[in-house]
Coordinates of C-alpha atoms in Angstrom, one line a residue:
Chain F
M17 CA 15.0 13.7 -21.5
A18 CA 17.9 15.7 -19.9
W19 CA 15.4 18.1 -18.5
L20 CA 13.3 15.4 -16.9
S21 CA 16.5 14.0 -15.3
L22 CA 17.5 17.4 -14.0
L23 CA 14.0 17.9 -12.6
D24 CA 14.2 14.4 -11.0
T25 CA 17.5 15.3 -9.2
A26 CA 16.2 18.7 -8.2
I27 CA 13.0 17.3 -6.6
L28 CA 15.1 14.5 -4.9
L29 CA 17.5 17.0 -3.4
G30 CA 14.7 19.5 -2.7
L31 CA 12.8 16.9 -0.7
C32 CA 16.0 15.9 1.1
F33 CA 16.6 19.5 2.1
S34 CA 13.0 20.3 2.9
G35 CA 13.6 19.4 6.5
V36 CA 15.8 22.4 6.9
A37 CA 13.1 24.7 5.6
L38 CA 10.5 23.0 7.8
G39 CA 12.8 23.4 10.8
L40 CA 13.0 27.1 10.0
V41 CA 9.2 27.2 9.7
V42 CA 8.9 25.8 13.2
S43 CA 11.5 27.9 14.9
L44 CA 11.6 31.1 12.8
R45 CA 8.0 31.4 11.7
F46 CA 6.0 29.8 14.4
L47 CA 8.1 30.4 17.5
N48 CA 9.7 33.6 16.0
Y49 CA 13.1 32.3 17.2
P50 CA 16.1 32.7 14.8
D51 CA 17.6 29.3 15.6
L52 CA 21.1 29.0 14.1
T53 CA 21.6 25.5 15.7
I54 CA 20.2 24.1 12.5
E55 CA 23.5 24.6 10.8
G56 CA 25.0 22.2 13.4
S57 CA 22.1 19.7 13.8
L58 CA 22.1 19.0 10.1
P59 CA 25.6 17.4 10.0
L60 CA 24.9 15.8 13.4
G61 CA 21.8 14.1 11.9
G62 CA 23.9 13.0 8.9
A63 CA 26.5 11.6 11.1
V64 CA 24.2 9.8 13.6
G65 CA 21.9 8.6 10.8
G66 CA 24.9 7.4 8.8
L67 CA 26.5 5.6 11.7
V68 CA 23.2 3.8 12.6
L69 CA 22.7 2.9 8.9
V70 CA 26.2 1.4 8.7
H71 CA 25.8 -0.6 11.8
T72 CA 22.2 -1.8 11.5
G73 CA 21.3 -1.4 7.8
S74 CA 17.9 -0.1 8.8
L75 CA 16.8 3.1 7.1
W76 CA 14.1 3.7 9.6
A77 CA 16.3 3.2 12.6
A78 CA 18.8 5.6 11.0
L79 CA 16.2 8.3 10.4
A80 CA 14.7 7.9 13.9
A81 CA 18.2 8.1 15.6
A82 CA 19.0 11.2 13.5
A83 CA 15.8 12.9 14.6
L84 CA 16.5 12.1 18.2
A85 CA 20.0 13.5 18.0
G86 CA 18.7 16.7 16.4
G87 CA 16.0 16.9 19.0
A88 CA 18.6 16.7 21.8
A89 CA 20.7 19.4 20.1
G90 CA 17.6 21.6 20.1
L91 CA 16.9 20.9 23.7
M92 CA 20.5 22.0 24.6
T93 CA 20.0 25.3 22.7
A94 CA 16.8 25.8 24.6
C95 CA 18.6 25.1 27.9
L96 CA 21.3 27.7 27.1
H97 CA 18.6 30.3 26.3
V98 CA 16.0 29.5 28.9
F99 CA 18.0 28.5 31.9
L100 CA 21.3 30.3 31.4
G101 CA 19.8 33.4 29.8
V102 CA 22.1 33.2 26.7
G103 CA 20.8 35.4 23.8
R104 CA 18.9 33.7 21.0
L105 CA 21.5 34.1 18.3
L106 CA 24.4 33.4 20.6
S107 CA 22.9 30.2 22.0
G108 CA 22.7 28.9 18.4
I109 CA 26.2 30.0 17.5
L110 CA 27.6 28.3 20.6
M111 CA 25.7 25.1 19.8
V112 CA 27.0 25.1 16.2
A113 CA 30.6 25.2 17.5
A114 CA 29.9 22.5 20.1
L115 CA 28.1 20.3 17.6
Y116 CA 31.0 20.4 15.2
T117 CA 33.1 18.5 17.7
V118 CA 30.3 16.1 18.5
T119 CA 29.8 15.4 14.8
L120 CA 33.5 14.8 14.3
R121 CA 33.5 12.3 17.2
V122 CA 30.4 10.5 15.9
L123 CA 31.9 10.2 12.4
G124 CA 35.2 9.1 13.8
G125 CA 36.9 11.3 11.3
S126 CA 35.8 14.0 9.0
N127 CA 34.0 11.7 6.6
L128 CA 32.0 8.5 6.8
S129 CA 31.3 6.5 3.7
L130 CA 27.7 5.2 3.3
L131 CA 28.4 3.5 0.0
R132 CA 28.6 0.0 1.3
T133 CA 25.4 -0.1 3.4
E134 CA 22.8 -2.8 3.0
G135 CA 19.1 -2.7 3.6
T136 CA 16.0 -0.9 2.3
W137 CA 17.7 2.1 0.7
R138 CA 20.2 0.0 -1.1
Q139 CA 17.5 -2.2 -2.5
I140 CA 15.5 0.8 -3.7
E141 CA 18.6 2.3 -5.3
A142 CA 19.5 -0.9 -7.0
W143 CA 15.9 -1.3 -8.4
D144 CA 15.9 2.3 -9.6
R145 CA 19.3 1.9 -11.3
A146 CA 18.3 -1.3 -13.0
W147 CA 15.1 0.3 -14.2
A148 CA 16.8 3.5 -15.4
D149 CA 19.5 1.6 -17.2
A150 CA 16.9 -0.6 -18.9
Q151 CA 15.0 2.6 -20.0
G152 CA 18.2 4.5 -20.9
V153 CA 17.2 7.4 -18.7
M154 CA 18.5 8.9 -15.5
L155 CA 15.5 8.9 -13.2
D156 CA 14.9 7.4 -9.7
P157 CA 11.2 6.8 -9.5
L158 CA 11.1 4.5 -6.4
K159 CA 13.5 6.7 -4.4
L160 CA 11.4 9.7 -5.4
S161 CA 8.2 8.1 -4.3
L162 CA 9.6 7.1 -1.0
L163 CA 10.7 10.6 -0.3
I164 CA 7.4 12.1 -1.4
V165 CA 5.6 9.8 1.0
L166 CA 8.0 10.4 3.8
V167 CA 8.1 14.2 3.5
G168 CA 4.3 14.2 2.8
A169 CA 3.7 12.3 6.1
V170 CA 5.9 14.6 8.1
S171 CA 4.2 17.6 6.6
L172 CA 0.7 16.4 7.4
G173 CA 1.9 15.5 10.9
L174 CA 3.2 19.1 11.3
V175 CA 0.0 20.6 10.0
A176 CA -2.1 18.5 12.4
F177 CA 0.2 19.3 15.4
F178 CA 0.2 23.1 14.8
H179 CA -3.6 23.0 14.8
S180 CA -3.6 21.2 18.2
R181 CA -3.6 23.0 21.5
P182 CA 0.2 22.7 22.2
G183 CA 0.9 23.8 18.6
L184 CA -1.4 26.8 19.0
A185 CA 0.4 27.7 22.2
I186 CA 3.8 27.7 20.3
R187 CA 2.4 29.9 17.6
S188 CA 0.9 32.3 20.1
I189 CA 4.3 32.5 22.0
G190 CA 5.8 33.4 18.6
D191 CA 3.2 36.2 18.2
N192 CA 3.3 37.6 21.6
E193 CA 5.1 35.9 24.4
G194 CA 4.1 38.3 27.1
F195 CA 0.4 37.7 26.3
V196 CA 0.8 34.0 26.7
A197 CA 2.7 34.4 30.0
G198 CA 0.0 36.9 31.1
L199 CA -2.6 34.2 30.6
G200 CA -0.8 32.1 33.2
R201 CA 0.9 29.8 30.8
D202 CA 4.6 29.0 31.2
P203 CA 6.1 29.5 27.7
R204 CA 9.3 27.7 28.6
P205 CA 8.2 24.0 27.9
Y206 CA 6.8 25.1 24.6
K207 CA 10.1 26.7 23.6
F208 CA 11.9 23.5 24.5
F209 CA 9.6 21.5 22.4
A210 CA 9.6 23.8 19.4
L211 CA 13.3 24.0 19.3
A212 CA 13.7 20.3 19.6
L213 CA 11.2 19.8 16.8
G214 CA 12.9 22.3 14.5
N215 CA 16.3 20.7 15.0
A216 CA 14.9 17.2 14.7
L217 CA 13.6 18.1 11.3
A218 CA 16.9 19.6 10.2
A219 CA 18.7 16.4 11.5
L220 CA 16.3 14.2 9.6
S221 CA 17.2 16.3 6.5
G222 CA 20.9 15.7 7.2
A223 CA 20.4 12.0 7.4
L224 CA 18.5 11.9 4.1
I225 CA 21.1 14.1 2.4
G226 CA 23.9 11.9 3.6
I227 CA 22.2 8.6 2.7
N228 CA 21.3 10.0 -0.7
Q229 CA 24.8 11.3 -1.6
G230 CA 26.6 8.3 -0.2
F231 CA 28.6 10.0 2.6
A232 CA 28.2 12.0 5.8
D233 CA 30.7 14.8 6.1
V234 CA 31.5 17.2 8.9
G235 CA 31.2 20.0 6.3
M236 CA 27.6 19.2 5.4
G237 CA 26.1 22.0 7.5
Q238 CA 28.1 24.8 5.8
G239 CA 25.6 27.1 4.1
A240 CA 22.6 24.9 5.0
L241 CA 20.8 27.7 6.8
V242 CA 21.0 30.1 3.8
L243 CA 19.9 27.3 1.6
G244 CA 16.9 26.5 3.8
L245 CA 16.0 30.2 4.1
A246 CA 16.2 30.7 0.3
G247 CA 13.9 27.8 -0.2
L248 CA 11.5 29.0 2.5
I249 CA 11.3 32.5 1.1
L250 CA 10.8 31.3 -2.5
G251 CA 8.0 29.0 -1.2
E252 CA 6.3 31.7 0.8
Q253 CA 6.2 34.1 -2.1
S254 CA 4.9 31.5 -4.5
I255 CA 2.8 28.7 -3.1
G256 CA 2.5 30.4 0.3
R257 CA 0.7 33.4 -1.2
L258 CA -1.4 31.1 -3.3
L259 CA -2.6 29.2 -0.2
G260 CA -3.3 32.3 1.8
G261 CA -0.2 33.6 3.5
R262 CA 1.6 33.2 6.8
R263 CA -1.4 33.1 9.1
L264 CA -2.2 29.7 7.8
V265 CA -0.3 26.7 8.9
P266 CA -0.7 24.5 5.8
A267 CA 0.5 27.5 3.6
L268 CA 3.7 27.8 5.6
I269 CA 4.4 24.0 5.7
A270 CA 3.8 23.8 1.9
S271 CA 6.1 26.8 1.5
G272 CA 8.9 25.0 3.1
V273 CA 8.6 21.8 1.1
V274 CA 7.7 23.4 -2.3
G275 CA 10.2 26.2 -1.8
S276 CA 13.1 23.8 -1.2
V277 CA 12.3 21.9 -4.4
L278 CA 11.9 25.2 -6.3
Y279 CA 15.3 26.4 -5.1
Q280 CA 17.0 23.2 -6.2
V281 CA 15.3 23.4 -9.6
L282 CA 16.6 27.0 -10.0
L283 CA 20.0 26.0 -8.8
L284 CA 20.4 23.1 -11.3
L285 CA 18.9 25.2 -14.1
S286 CA 21.5 27.8 -13.4
F287 CA 24.3 25.2 -13.6
R288 CA 22.7 24.0 -16.8
A289 CA 22.7 27.6 -18.1
G290 CA 26.4 27.8 -17.5
V291 CA 26.6 29.6 -14.2
T292 CA 29.7 28.3 -12.5
S293 CA 29.1 27.0 -9.0
S294 CA 31.4 29.7 -7.6
D295 CA 28.9 32.4 -8.4
V296 CA 25.9 30.6 -6.9
K297 CA 26.2 31.9 -3.4
L298 CA 26.0 35.6 -4.5
L299 CA 23.2 34.8 -6.9
T300 CA 21.3 33.1 -4.1
A301 CA 21.6 36.1 -1.8
A302 CA 20.5 38.4 -4.7
M303 CA 17.6 36.1 -5.5
I304 CA 16.3 36.2 -1.9
L305 CA 16.5 40.0 -1.9
V306 CA 14.9 40.4 -5.3
V307 CA 12.0 38.0 -4.4
M308 CA 11.4 39.7 -1.1
V309 CA 11.5 43.3 -2.4
A310 CA 9.7 42.6 -5.7
T311 CA 6.8 40.9 -4.1
G312 CA 6.6 43.5 -1.3
G313 CA 7.6 40.6 1.0
G314 CA 9.2 43.1 3.4
S315 CA 5.8 44.1 4.7
F316 CA 3.7 41.1 3.7
F317 CA 5.4 38.3 5.6
Y318 CA 8.0 39.9 7.8
R319 CA 6.4 42.7 9.8
G320 CA 7.8 42.5 13.3
R321 CA 9.8 39.4 12.5
T322 CA 13.5 38.8 13.0
F323 CA 14.1 38.0 9.3
Chain S
M16 CA 3.5 10.4 -25.3
F17 CA 3.9 7.5 -27.8
R18 CA 6.7 9.4 -29.4
T19 CA 8.5 9.9 -26.1
C20 CA 8.1 6.2 -25.2
L21 CA 9.5 5.3 -28.6
A22 CA 12.4 7.7 -28.2
A23 CA 13.1 6.3 -24.8
L24 CA 13.0 2.8 -26.2
V25 CA 15.4 3.6 -29.0
L26 CA 17.6 5.4 -26.7
S27 CA 17.7 2.6 -24.2
L28 CA 18.6 0.1 -27.0
F29 CA 21.3 2.4 -28.0
V30 CA 22.7 2.9 -24.5
T31 CA 22.6 -0.8 -23.6
G32 CA 24.1 -1.6 -26.9
C33 CA 27.2 0.5 -26.5
E34 CA 27.7 0.5 -22.8
G35 CA 27.7 -3.2 -21.9
T36 CA 30.4 -2.7 -19.3
P37 CA 32.2 -6.1 -19.3
E38 CA 32.7 -6.0 -23.1
P39 CA 36.3 -5.6 -24.2
A40 CA 37.3 -2.1 -25.1
K41 CA 36.5 -0.8 -28.6
P42 CA 39.5 0.6 -30.4
I43 CA 39.1 4.2 -31.3
E44 CA 39.7 5.4 -34.9
P45 CA 42.5 8.0 -34.8
A46 CA 41.6 9.2 -38.2
K47 CA 38.5 11.1 -37.0
P48 CA 39.3 14.4 -35.2
V49 CA 36.7 13.9 -32.5
V50 CA 36.5 16.3 -29.6
R51 CA 36.5 14.2 -26.4
T52 CA 34.8 15.7 -23.4
V53 CA 36.2 15.5 -19.8
A54 CA 34.0 16.7 -16.9
I55 CA 35.9 17.6 -13.8
A56 CA 34.2 18.0 -10.4
T57 CA 36.2 19.2 -7.5
L58 CA 35.3 20.1 -3.9
M59 CA 37.1 23.4 -3.4
T60 CA 39.9 25.7 -4.6
H61 CA 43.1 24.9 -2.8
P62 CA 46.7 25.1 -4.1
S63 CA 47.1 21.3 -4.1
L64 CA 43.8 20.6 -5.7
D65 CA 44.3 23.3 -8.4
L66 CA 47.7 21.8 -9.1
I67 CA 46.1 18.4 -9.8
V68 CA 43.9 19.9 -12.5
T69 CA 46.8 21.9 -14.1
S70 CA 49.1 18.9 -14.0
M71 CA 46.4 16.6 -15.3
K72 CA 45.9 18.9 -18.3
A73 CA 49.7 19.0 -18.9
E74 CA 49.8 15.2 -18.9
M75 CA 46.9 15.0 -21.3
E76 CA 48.6 17.5 -23.6
A77 CA 51.7 15.3 -23.6
K78 CA 49.5 12.3 -24.5
G79 CA 48.2 14.1 -27.5
F80 CA 44.9 15.5 -26.1
H81 CA 45.1 19.2 -26.9
E82 CA 42.7 21.4 -24.9
G83 CA 40.2 23.1 -27.2
E84 CA 41.1 20.9 -30.2
T85 CA 40.8 17.2 -29.3
V86 CA 39.6 17.5 -25.7
K87 CA 37.2 19.8 -24.0
Y88 CA 37.1 20.3 -20.2
T89 CA 34.1 21.3 -18.1
I90 CA 35.0 22.1 -14.6
Q91 CA 32.6 22.5 -11.7
N92 CA 33.7 23.4 -8.2
A93 CA 31.5 23.0 -5.1
N94 CA 33.4 25.7 -3.2
G95 CA 33.7 23.6 -0.1
D96 CA 29.9 23.1 0.0
A97 CA 29.5 19.3 0.3
N98 CA 25.8 19.7 -0.4
A99 CA 26.3 21.1 -3.9
V100 CA 28.3 18.0 -5.0
V101 CA 25.3 15.8 -6.1
G102 CA 23.8 18.6 -8.2
I103 CA 27.1 19.4 -9.8
L104 CA 27.7 15.8 -10.7
R105 CA 24.2 15.3 -12.1
D106 CA 24.6 18.4 -14.2
L107 CA 28.0 17.3 -15.6
E108 CA 26.6 13.8 -16.2
L109 CA 23.8 15.1 -18.3
S110 CA 26.2 16.4 -20.9
H111 CA 27.4 12.8 -21.3
P112 CA 31.2 13.4 -20.9
D113 CA 33.6 10.7 -22.2
V114 CA 35.3 10.6 -18.8
T115 CA 34.4 12.2 -15.5
V116 CA 37.1 13.2 -13.0
A117 CA 36.1 13.4 -9.4
I118 CA 38.6 15.1 -7.1
T119 CA 38.6 14.6 -3.3
T120 CA 36.9 11.9 -1.3
P121 CA 33.3 13.4 -0.9
V122 CA 33.1 14.1 -4.7
A123 CA 34.3 10.6 -5.5
Q124 CA 31.7 9.1 -3.1
A125 CA 28.8 11.0 -4.6
A126 CA 30.2 10.2 -8.1
M127 CA 29.7 6.5 -7.3
K128 CA 26.0 7.1 -7.4
E129 CA 25.7 9.8 -10.1
V130 CA 28.2 8.9 -12.8
R131 CA 27.3 6.1 -15.2
G132 CA 30.2 6.4 -17.6
P133 CA 34.0 6.1 -17.2
L134 CA 35.1 7.7 -13.9
V135 CA 38.6 8.6 -12.7
F136 CA 38.8 9.8 -9.1
S137 CA 41.8 11.7 -7.7
A138 CA 43.1 12.8 -4.3
V139 CA 41.2 10.1 -2.4
T140 CA 43.5 9.1 0.4
D141 CA 42.0 5.7 1.1
P142 CA 39.7 4.6 -1.8
V143 CA 38.8 1.3 -0.1
G144 CA 38.1 2.8 3.3
A145 CA 36.0 5.5 1.6
G146 CA 33.9 2.8 0.0
V147 CA 34.8 4.0 -3.5
V148 CA 36.3 0.7 -4.7
D149 CA 36.4 -2.7 -3.0
S150 CA 39.9 -3.5 -4.1
M151 CA 42.8 -1.3 -5.3
E152 CA 43.9 -3.9 -7.9
K153 CA 40.5 -4.8 -9.3
P154 CA 38.1 -1.8 -9.3
P155 CA 34.9 -2.0 -11.5
P156 CA 35.7 -1.9 -15.2
L157 CA 34.7 1.8 -15.7
I158 CA 36.2 3.1 -12.5
T159 CA 39.8 3.9 -11.6
G160 CA 41.7 6.7 -9.9
V161 CA 44.7 8.0 -8.0
S162 CA 45.2 7.8 -4.2
D163 CA 47.2 10.5 -2.5
A164 CA 48.0 8.4 0.5
W165 CA 51.1 9.4 2.3
P166 CA 54.1 7.5 0.8
Y167 CA 54.7 5.6 4.0
K168 CA 57.2 3.3 2.3
A169 CA 59.4 6.1 1.0
Q170 CA 59.1 7.9 4.4
L171 CA 60.3 4.8 6.4
E172 CA 63.1 4.2 3.9
L173 CA 64.3 7.8 4.3
A174 CA 64.3 7.4 8.0
R175 CA 66.3 4.2 7.6
S176 CA 68.9 5.9 5.4
L177 CA 69.2 8.9 7.8
V178 CA 69.5 6.9 11.0
P179 CA 70.9 3.5 10.0
S180 CA 71.3 2.3 13.5
A181 CA 67.9 3.2 14.8
K182 CA 65.8 0.4 16.2
S183 CA 62.8 1.7 18.1
L184 CA 60.5 4.1 16.1
G185 CA 57.8 6.0 18.0
V186 CA 54.7 6.7 15.9
V187 CA 52.3 9.4 17.2
F188 CA 48.8 9.1 15.8
N189 CA 45.2 9.8 16.7
P190 CA 43.2 6.5 16.5
G191 CA 40.0 8.5 16.0
E192 CA 40.9 9.7 12.6
A193 CA 40.3 7.7 9.4
A194 CA 43.5 8.8 7.7
S195 CA 45.6 7.5 10.5
Q196 CA 43.7 4.3 10.9
Y197 CA 44.8 3.7 7.4
G198 CA 48.3 5.0 8.1
I199 CA 49.1 3.0 11.2
A200 CA 48.1 -0.2 9.4
R201 CA 50.5 0.6 6.6
I202 CA 53.3 1.4 9.1
R203 CA 52.8 -1.8 11.1
E204 CA 53.2 -3.7 7.8
L205 CA 56.1 -1.7 6.4
A206 CA 58.3 -0.9 9.3
P207 CA 59.5 -4.3 10.6
P208 CA 61.1 -5.4 7.3
L209 CA 63.2 -2.2 7.5
G210 CA 64.4 -3.2 11.0
F211 CA 62.2 -0.8 13.0
E212 CA 60.3 -1.8 16.1
I213 CA 57.2 0.4 16.4
T214 CA 56.2 2.0 19.7
E215 CA 52.6 3.2 19.2
I216 CA 51.8 6.5 20.9
P217 CA 48.1 7.1 20.6
V218 CA 46.7 10.6 21.4
S219 CA 43.2 11.8 21.2
N220 CA 43.8 15.5 21.1
T221 CA 46.7 18.0 20.5
S222 CA 47.2 18.7 24.2
E223 CA 48.1 15.0 24.9
I224 CA 51.0 15.0 22.5
L225 CA 53.6 16.7 24.8
G226 CA 53.0 14.4 27.8
A227 CA 52.7 11.2 25.9
L228 CA 55.8 11.7 23.8
K229 CA 57.9 13.0 26.8
V230 CA 57.2 9.8 28.7
K231 CA 58.3 7.5 25.9
A232 CA 60.9 9.6 24.1
A233 CA 63.9 8.4 26.2
K234 CA 63.5 4.8 24.9
L235 CA 63.0 5.9 21.2
D236 CA 65.6 6.2 18.5
A237 CA 63.4 8.2 16.2
V238 CA 59.9 9.7 16.1
F239 CA 57.4 9.6 13.2
L240 CA 54.2 11.6 12.9
S241 CA 51.2 10.0 11.2
S242 CA 49.0 11.8 8.7
D243 CA 46.2 12.9 10.9
N244 CA 45.0 16.4 11.5
T245 CA 45.3 16.2 15.3
V246 CA 49.0 15.3 15.2
I247 CA 49.8 17.8 12.5
S248 CA 48.0 20.6 14.5
G249 CA 50.0 19.6 17.6
V250 CA 53.4 19.5 15.8
P251 CA 55.1 22.2 18.0
A252 CA 54.8 19.9 21.0
A253 CA 56.5 17.0 19.2
L254 CA 59.1 19.4 17.9
S255 CA 60.0 20.6 21.4
V256 CA 60.3 17.1 22.8
C257 CA 62.5 15.9 19.9
F258 CA 64.7 19.0 20.3
D259 CA 65.2 18.5 24.0
Q260 CA 66.0 14.8 23.8
K261 CA 67.8 15.1 20.5
K262 CA 65.6 12.7 18.6
P263 CA 65.2 12.8 14.8
L264 CA 61.6 13.7 13.9
F265 CA 60.2 12.4 10.6
V266 CA 57.1 14.0 9.2
G267 CA 55.1 14.2 5.9
D268 CA 54.9 17.9 5.0
S269 CA 57.4 20.6 4.1
G270 CA 55.9 23.1 6.6
T271 CA 56.9 21.0 9.6
V272 CA 60.4 20.5 8.3
E273 CA 60.7 24.3 7.9
Q274 CA 59.7 24.6 11.6
G275 CA 62.4 22.2 12.6
G276 CA 61.4 18.6 11.8
L277 CA 64.4 16.6 10.5
A278 CA 63.0 15.3 7.3
A279 CA 59.8 14.6 5.3
V280 CA 58.7 12.8 2.3
S281 CA 55.5 14.5 1.1
V282 CA 53.0 13.7 -1.6
G283 CA 53.7 15.6 -4.8
Y284 CA 50.4 16.9 -6.1
D285 CA 52.0 17.5 -9.5
G286 CA 52.6 13.7 -9.6
V287 CA 49.0 13.1 -8.5
G288 CA 47.8 15.3 -11.3
R289 CA 50.0 13.6 -13.9
A290 CA 48.9 10.2 -12.8
T291 CA 45.3 11.3 -13.1
G292 CA 45.9 12.7 -16.6
D293 CA 47.5 9.4 -17.6
L294 CA 44.4 7.5 -16.4
V295 CA 42.0 9.8 -18.2
A296 CA 44.0 9.5 -21.4
R297 CA 43.9 5.7 -21.1
M298 CA 40.2 5.7 -20.4
L299 CA 39.6 7.9 -23.4
G300 CA 41.7 5.4 -25.4
G301 CA 39.2 2.8 -24.5
E302 CA 41.2 1.0 -21.8
R303 CA 39.1 -0.6 -19.0
N304 CA 39.8 -2.4 -15.8
I305 CA 42.7 -0.2 -14.8
P306 CA 44.0 -0.7 -11.2
V307 CA 43.9 2.2 -8.8
V308 CA 47.2 4.1 -8.7
V309 CA 48.9 5.3 -5.5
A310 CA 50.8 8.5 -6.2
S311 CA 54.4 7.5 -6.1
D312 CA 55.9 10.9 -7.0
A313 CA 57.2 12.0 -3.6
E314 CA 59.1 15.1 -2.6
V315 CA 61.9 15.0 0.0
Y316 CA 62.5 17.9 2.4
L317 CA 65.4 18.2 4.9
N318 CA 66.4 20.6 7.7
L319 CA 70.1 20.9 8.1
D320 CA 69.9 23.1 11.2
T321 CA 68.0 20.4 13.0
A322 CA 70.5 17.7 11.8
K323 CA 73.4 19.7 13.3
R324 CA 71.5 20.3 16.5
I325 CA 70.9 16.6 17.1
G326 CA 74.3 15.7 15.9
L327 CA 73.3 13.8 12.7
E328 CA 75.2 13.7 9.4
I329 CA 73.0 13.8 6.3
P330 CA 74.5 11.8 3.5
A331 CA 75.2 13.7 0.3
D332 CA 73.0 11.4 -1.8
V333 CA 70.0 12.0 0.3
R334 CA 70.7 15.7 0.2
A335 CA 70.9 15.5 -3.6
Q336 CA 67.3 14.0 -3.9
A337 CA 65.7 16.7 -1.7
K338 CA 63.3 19.1 -3.4
K339 CA 64.1 21.7 -0.8
V340 CA 66.7 21.9 2.0
F341 CA 66.1 24.3 4.9
G342 CA 68.8 25.7 7.1
T343 CA 72.4 26.4 6.5
P344 CA 74.8 23.5 5.6

């Protein structure tokens, strides 16, 4: 039973974090833009989502507000890069610093408690808790179903979008920006849109994480990028390969979601196996490298890519 | 499948049978040498937080729980990564510890969702504001803990004993921070009975401290800094104003006193740890419905150079209770 409960938490956390990996799919894989802003838009999403949840009690309003805030952050990054000519990495670094202050202001302190909120999420948790206590297990079936539906819907939406004309344009800019410009298409609006979308996904993730763990904290973004990347690479080398590799949109989207879950499963298994949490960061870095090298990922996925 | 269901059913009967929370505590049999398990989850490594764990173990030892013999500790540390907290807690919870100890506010908040058994939180400044408990006196039966809120009462009393004639007390704080929202409310409540009239000096960032304090300092008899990060970061500005205008400055950490603040009463994390250990021991003994404890073990720091500079005499009895005295007498 313990294993099932561990798997339950891992899937729950993995789905909450999948927005980060999906954000990376959009910016890093499709647009070929190493967008570091995600590390700042995740806690921003947590803060904005949390604040809206506390004041309105509506889960949906909270998620929508978080996505909008993340989107705005992405637009700012795009402004820095496109209009001011700031480099791609630097524009993200600057935005992470700026967003730290914004997040602190939104939270009104370093930490916002989401334990006393009312509404849909609270009811779902209460139902899960009552059910689990009656069964004597530690599982959250309703919360899990809601997340599966939510992440599933977002994923399907992304697959559909990246098969549409604007989606295709974003992917071609990622492949060869000069070519797109040469065809007489202005790549700038697409960059704005893709960066906004990537950060909206990360912010959505931040809101889900905060609501799930019961607090939004200004330190939530720390290490989120590595975590998302670890998930994405794990996914690409497992389900991504199975579904046909990086030329295919559904394979990459599935990589993001399944990889995030897989990463959390491995993380919790390693805790269970007695690995202390202090060693997890080094193990994560080693795991990314091993997976990439062992599967020949260096040439399979990443040729001509930033990372 | 049938077997699993049956097992789940039996397990559920067992669990509901022995964990009916409102039931009065079952006495434990001292005859059986059972090893009790205590799971500790903390947010990061940090001298004060490490001291809590060490002191907690020392207190448990004194209460008869010997590490490795009658009690076993499992410690998980999130290393500052708030996102790892939920996973760590679920992992600890799956080993069904007799008591879970959640150190720091975020860990305590996540523990409210993950931990089903007895829970003792520690180093949570404002447990009610953080949503961990609804009341300090009456937390849920299985939950209790220690708050490391600034000892405002002791701080104001120290100020009173050092400047007996002072009337108007300036309080510098940042209204945007949760810790000082809690702090200013306590000060408003505690200062008038001691004969202080409060002048509130709100600032929203460190650069405002100098100007705001300078304008008001002439009318003040003493200055007190609240427990928020903005004010603590901007302490040099407050120090320079208080030096120039010869006003006694009261703070809440030893570092500021070393830099020239007159006096501080700071939270003693050894005391926080000991109080935590005491609660864990009581929980292990089967006690329930324990009120939340506010750490009372405070440490006094004084700076004699500053006292001389502003022409203030520090009574010998106050000097005697100081943990550390800076400057030459």
